[in-house]
């Protein structure tokens, strides 16, 4: 996404308390100087604006696609709000924007199954908040392919640009890069750690966090 829009998203995330600075323990046990929690986009106005950021990132990517897929649970509202935003976007307003999502557990009555929404077909964009271990993407790709459709891309809010693995045995790649290499599909992000660094450089009120984030990037980041 163009730098100005990506940094606008970083500022939006800060305003909503979705992006925070401090000291946070990640699932991998690392102490991160920042934390991004998309679950805190939790009212109608901010989720509507979030959908516009997702839609614009997808439009800017130039990717051709037929529908959206939101993996349970966070991906469900993300796919919904993005589909709404795309339906009003000049790049897509003349074409329908179907979307689907999955249940965590199969339904054994009514229509049954694990999938809800439009039938999975054509080129499908998977929408999520971040990619950490890639589990959600792996499960989504399997469901899309099982339905005879084609995973076209993954669209996320934030690329942490962070190498996986334990201390002393860090991966050469980030989770995002691993997804791209494993499935042969692009990962599009609204913003990345580069954009967070850009906002820190430009905002004097956030200057106290620059060194910690920069040091973390030097230790764990990928280019």
C-alpha positions as MATLAB code, in Angstrom:
seq = 'XXXXXXXXXXXXXXXXXXXXXXXXXXXXXXXXXXXXXXXXXXXXXXXXXXXXXXXXXXXXXXXXXXXXXXXXXXXXXXXXXXXXXXXXXXXXXXXXXXXXXXXXXXXXXXXXXXXXXXXXXXXXXXXXXXXXXXXXXXXXXXXXXXXXXXXXXXXXXXXXXXXXXXXXXXXXXXXXXXXXXXXXXXXXXXXXXXXXXXXXXXXXXXXXXXXXXXXXXXXXXXX';
ca = [
       0.000    0.000    0.000;
       1.419    3.479   -0.807;
       3.391    4.834    2.142;
       1.077    7.716    3.008;
      -1.988    5.461    3.231;
      -0.069    2.790    5.123;
       1.110    5.329    7.690;
      -2.430    6.716    7.910;
      -3.504    3.188    8.868;
      -0.785    3.016   11.541;
      -2.064    6.287   13.018;
      -5.634    5.002   12.853;
      -4.575    1.858   14.726;
      -2.873    4.024   17.362;
      -5.983    6.180   17.773;
      -8.114    3.081   18.333;
      -5.685    1.512   20.805;
      -5.141   -1.382   18.407;
      -1.430   -0.588   18.096;
       0.334   -0.001   21.391;
       3.911    0.515   22.500;
       5.483   -0.818   25.670;
       6.615   -4.340   26.531;
       4.481   -7.275   25.444;
       5.169  -11.008   25.588;
       4.347  -12.719   22.286;
       3.207  -16.308   21.745;
       6.796  -17.180   20.892;
       7.948  -15.857   24.262;
       9.666  -12.784   22.873;
       9.318   -9.403   24.540;
       8.039   -7.115   21.811;
       8.109   -3.298   22.108;
       4.781   -3.071   20.293;
       1.538   -5.001   20.066;
      -1.111   -5.059   17.353;
      -4.537   -6.453   18.296;
      -7.133   -6.086   15.521;
      -9.816   -7.404   17.875;
      -9.870   -3.909   19.376;
     -11.441   -2.539   16.208;
     -14.765   -3.106   17.902;
     -17.347   -0.492   16.995;
     -19.261    0.146   13.806;
     -17.514    3.346   12.785;
     -13.958    2.064   13.160;
     -14.759   -1.312   11.579;
     -16.289    0.534    8.630;
     -13.135    2.585    8.219;
     -11.022   -0.554    8.627;
     -12.896   -2.122    5.716;
     -12.006    0.880    3.562;
      -8.315    0.376    4.331;
      -8.548   -3.318    3.415;
     -10.448   -2.525    0.219;
      -7.946    0.118   -0.839;
      -4.980   -2.168   -0.173;
      -6.575   -4.847   -2.354;
      -7.375   -2.323   -5.096;
      -3.816   -0.958   -4.983;
      -2.404   -4.477   -5.334;
      -3.919   -4.845   -8.806;
      -4.836   -8.460   -8.066;
      -7.695  -10.040   -9.966;
     -10.077  -11.958   -7.727;
     -13.639  -13.252   -7.588;
     -14.494  -13.401   -3.884;
     -13.297  -13.083   -0.292;
     -12.878  -15.669    2.450;
     -12.668  -14.873    6.178;
     -11.292  -17.631    8.412;
     -12.996  -17.949   11.803;
     -13.034  -16.013   13.944;
     -11.331  -12.682   13.313;
     -11.519  -13.093    9.554;
     -15.329  -13.149    9.580;
     -15.958   -9.449   10.329;
     -12.880   -8.506    8.297;
     -14.183  -10.210    5.151;
     -17.646   -8.741    5.737;
     -16.521   -5.136    6.140;
     -14.093   -5.442    3.218;
     -16.832   -6.785    0.948;
     -19.043   -3.819    1.886;
     -16.222   -1.341    1.263;
     -15.355   -2.941   -2.087;
     -18.975   -2.749   -3.217;
     -18.646    1.036   -2.935;
     -15.099    1.281   -4.305;
     -14.600    2.646   -7.844;
     -12.317   -0.258   -8.725;
     -14.997   -2.832   -7.946;
     -18.354   -1.068   -7.705;
     -19.625   -2.543  -10.974;
     -19.002   -6.143   -9.880;
     -20.471   -8.141   -6.992;
     -18.187   -8.994   -4.075;
     -19.230  -12.395   -2.714;
     -17.727  -13.590    0.550;
     -17.718  -16.698    2.696;
     -16.352  -17.844    6.027;
     -16.038  -21.052    8.012;
     -17.295  -22.367   11.309;
     -14.823  -23.817   13.781;
     -17.104  -26.839   14.211;
     -19.256  -28.437   11.544;
     -23.017  -27.895   11.827;
     -24.946  -31.169   11.846;
     -28.399  -29.739   11.042;
     -29.921  -27.288    8.584;
     -27.533  -26.756    5.689;
     -24.767  -28.490    7.666;
     -21.045  -28.304    6.998;
     -18.428  -25.767    8.021;
     -18.790  -23.137    5.277;
     -21.175  -20.178    5.375;
     -21.917  -17.591    2.696;
     -21.264  -17.621   -1.025;
     -20.005  -20.858   -2.618;
     -16.226  -20.982   -2.837;
     -15.372  -20.577   -6.500;
     -12.915  -18.812   -8.743;
     -10.004  -16.809   -7.318;
     -10.387  -16.348   -3.577;
      -8.655  -13.767   -1.379;
      -8.171  -14.872    2.227;
      -8.576  -11.995    4.691;
      -7.088  -11.986    8.188;
      -5.463   -9.576   10.635;
      -1.876  -10.869   10.832;
       0.073  -13.996    9.952;
       1.921  -15.511   12.896;
       2.307  -19.264   12.471;
       0.367  -19.540    9.209;
      -2.115  -22.059   10.637;
      -5.176  -20.058    9.594;
      -3.837  -19.682    6.061;
      -3.046  -23.377    5.762;
      -6.563  -24.358    6.848;
      -8.132  -21.751    4.548;
      -6.117  -22.861    1.529;
      -7.171  -26.475    2.162;
     -10.869  -25.538    2.314;
     -10.671  -23.373   -0.799;
      -8.897  -26.051   -2.829;
     -11.241  -28.770   -1.550;
     -14.126  -26.735   -2.964;
     -12.430  -26.581   -6.364;
     -11.549  -22.897   -6.042;
      -8.161  -21.198   -6.230;
      -6.475  -19.260   -3.403;
      -5.390  -16.013   -5.070;
      -3.809  -14.042   -2.210;
      -3.838  -13.350    1.491;
      -4.781   -9.840    2.637;
      -3.727   -8.810    6.148;
      -3.712   -5.634    8.198;
      -0.158   -5.715    9.550;
       3.027   -7.439    8.406;
       5.342   -7.638   11.413;
       8.242   -8.578    9.081;
       9.531  -10.834   11.832;
      11.586  -14.017   11.637;
      10.165  -17.102   13.316;
      12.005  -19.629   15.447;
      13.758  -19.908   18.777;
      16.741  -17.833   19.818;
      19.836  -19.137   18.047;
      17.724  -20.921   15.441;
      15.834  -18.112   13.754;
      14.227  -18.791   10.397;
      15.654  -16.977    7.405;
      12.130  -15.915    6.492;
       9.128  -14.285    8.108;
       5.754  -16.005    8.457;
       4.509  -13.893    5.539;
       7.416  -14.947    3.324;
       6.887  -18.589    4.296;
       3.224  -18.384    3.224;
       4.186  -16.845   -0.117;
       6.786  -19.538   -0.769;
       4.709  -22.460    0.491;
       1.498  -21.672   -1.399;
       2.812  -19.598   -4.291;
       0.410  -16.736   -3.589;
       1.116  -13.107   -2.674;
       0.476  -11.651    0.759;
      -0.801   -8.073    0.660;
      -0.666   -5.975    3.819;
      -2.233   -2.632    4.638;
       0.887   -1.665    6.586;
       4.103   -3.179    7.900;
       6.802   -2.647   10.484;
       8.460   -0.253    8.019;
       5.391    1.981    8.219;
       5.364    1.819   12.012;
       8.992    2.932   11.965;
       8.073    5.742    9.592;
       5.422    7.048   11.979;
       7.855    6.834   14.899;
      10.371    8.883   12.923;
       7.816   11.582   12.114;
       6.018   11.879   15.460;
       7.934   13.511   18.297;
       5.381   12.292   20.843;
       6.343    8.707   20.020;
      10.097    9.304   19.911;
      10.723    7.412   23.156;
       9.725    4.152   21.446;
      11.981    4.453   18.396;
      15.108    2.837   19.818;
      13.274   -0.163   21.259;
      11.365   -0.873   18.045;
      14.493   -0.348   15.947;
      16.504   -2.731   18.139;
      13.745   -5.347   17.933;
      13.684   -5.037   14.162;
      17.489   -5.395   14.003;
      17.282   -8.571   16.084;
      14.273  -10.303   14.558;
      13.341   -8.486   11.375;
      13.597   -9.407    7.728;
      14.174   -7.038    4.860;
];
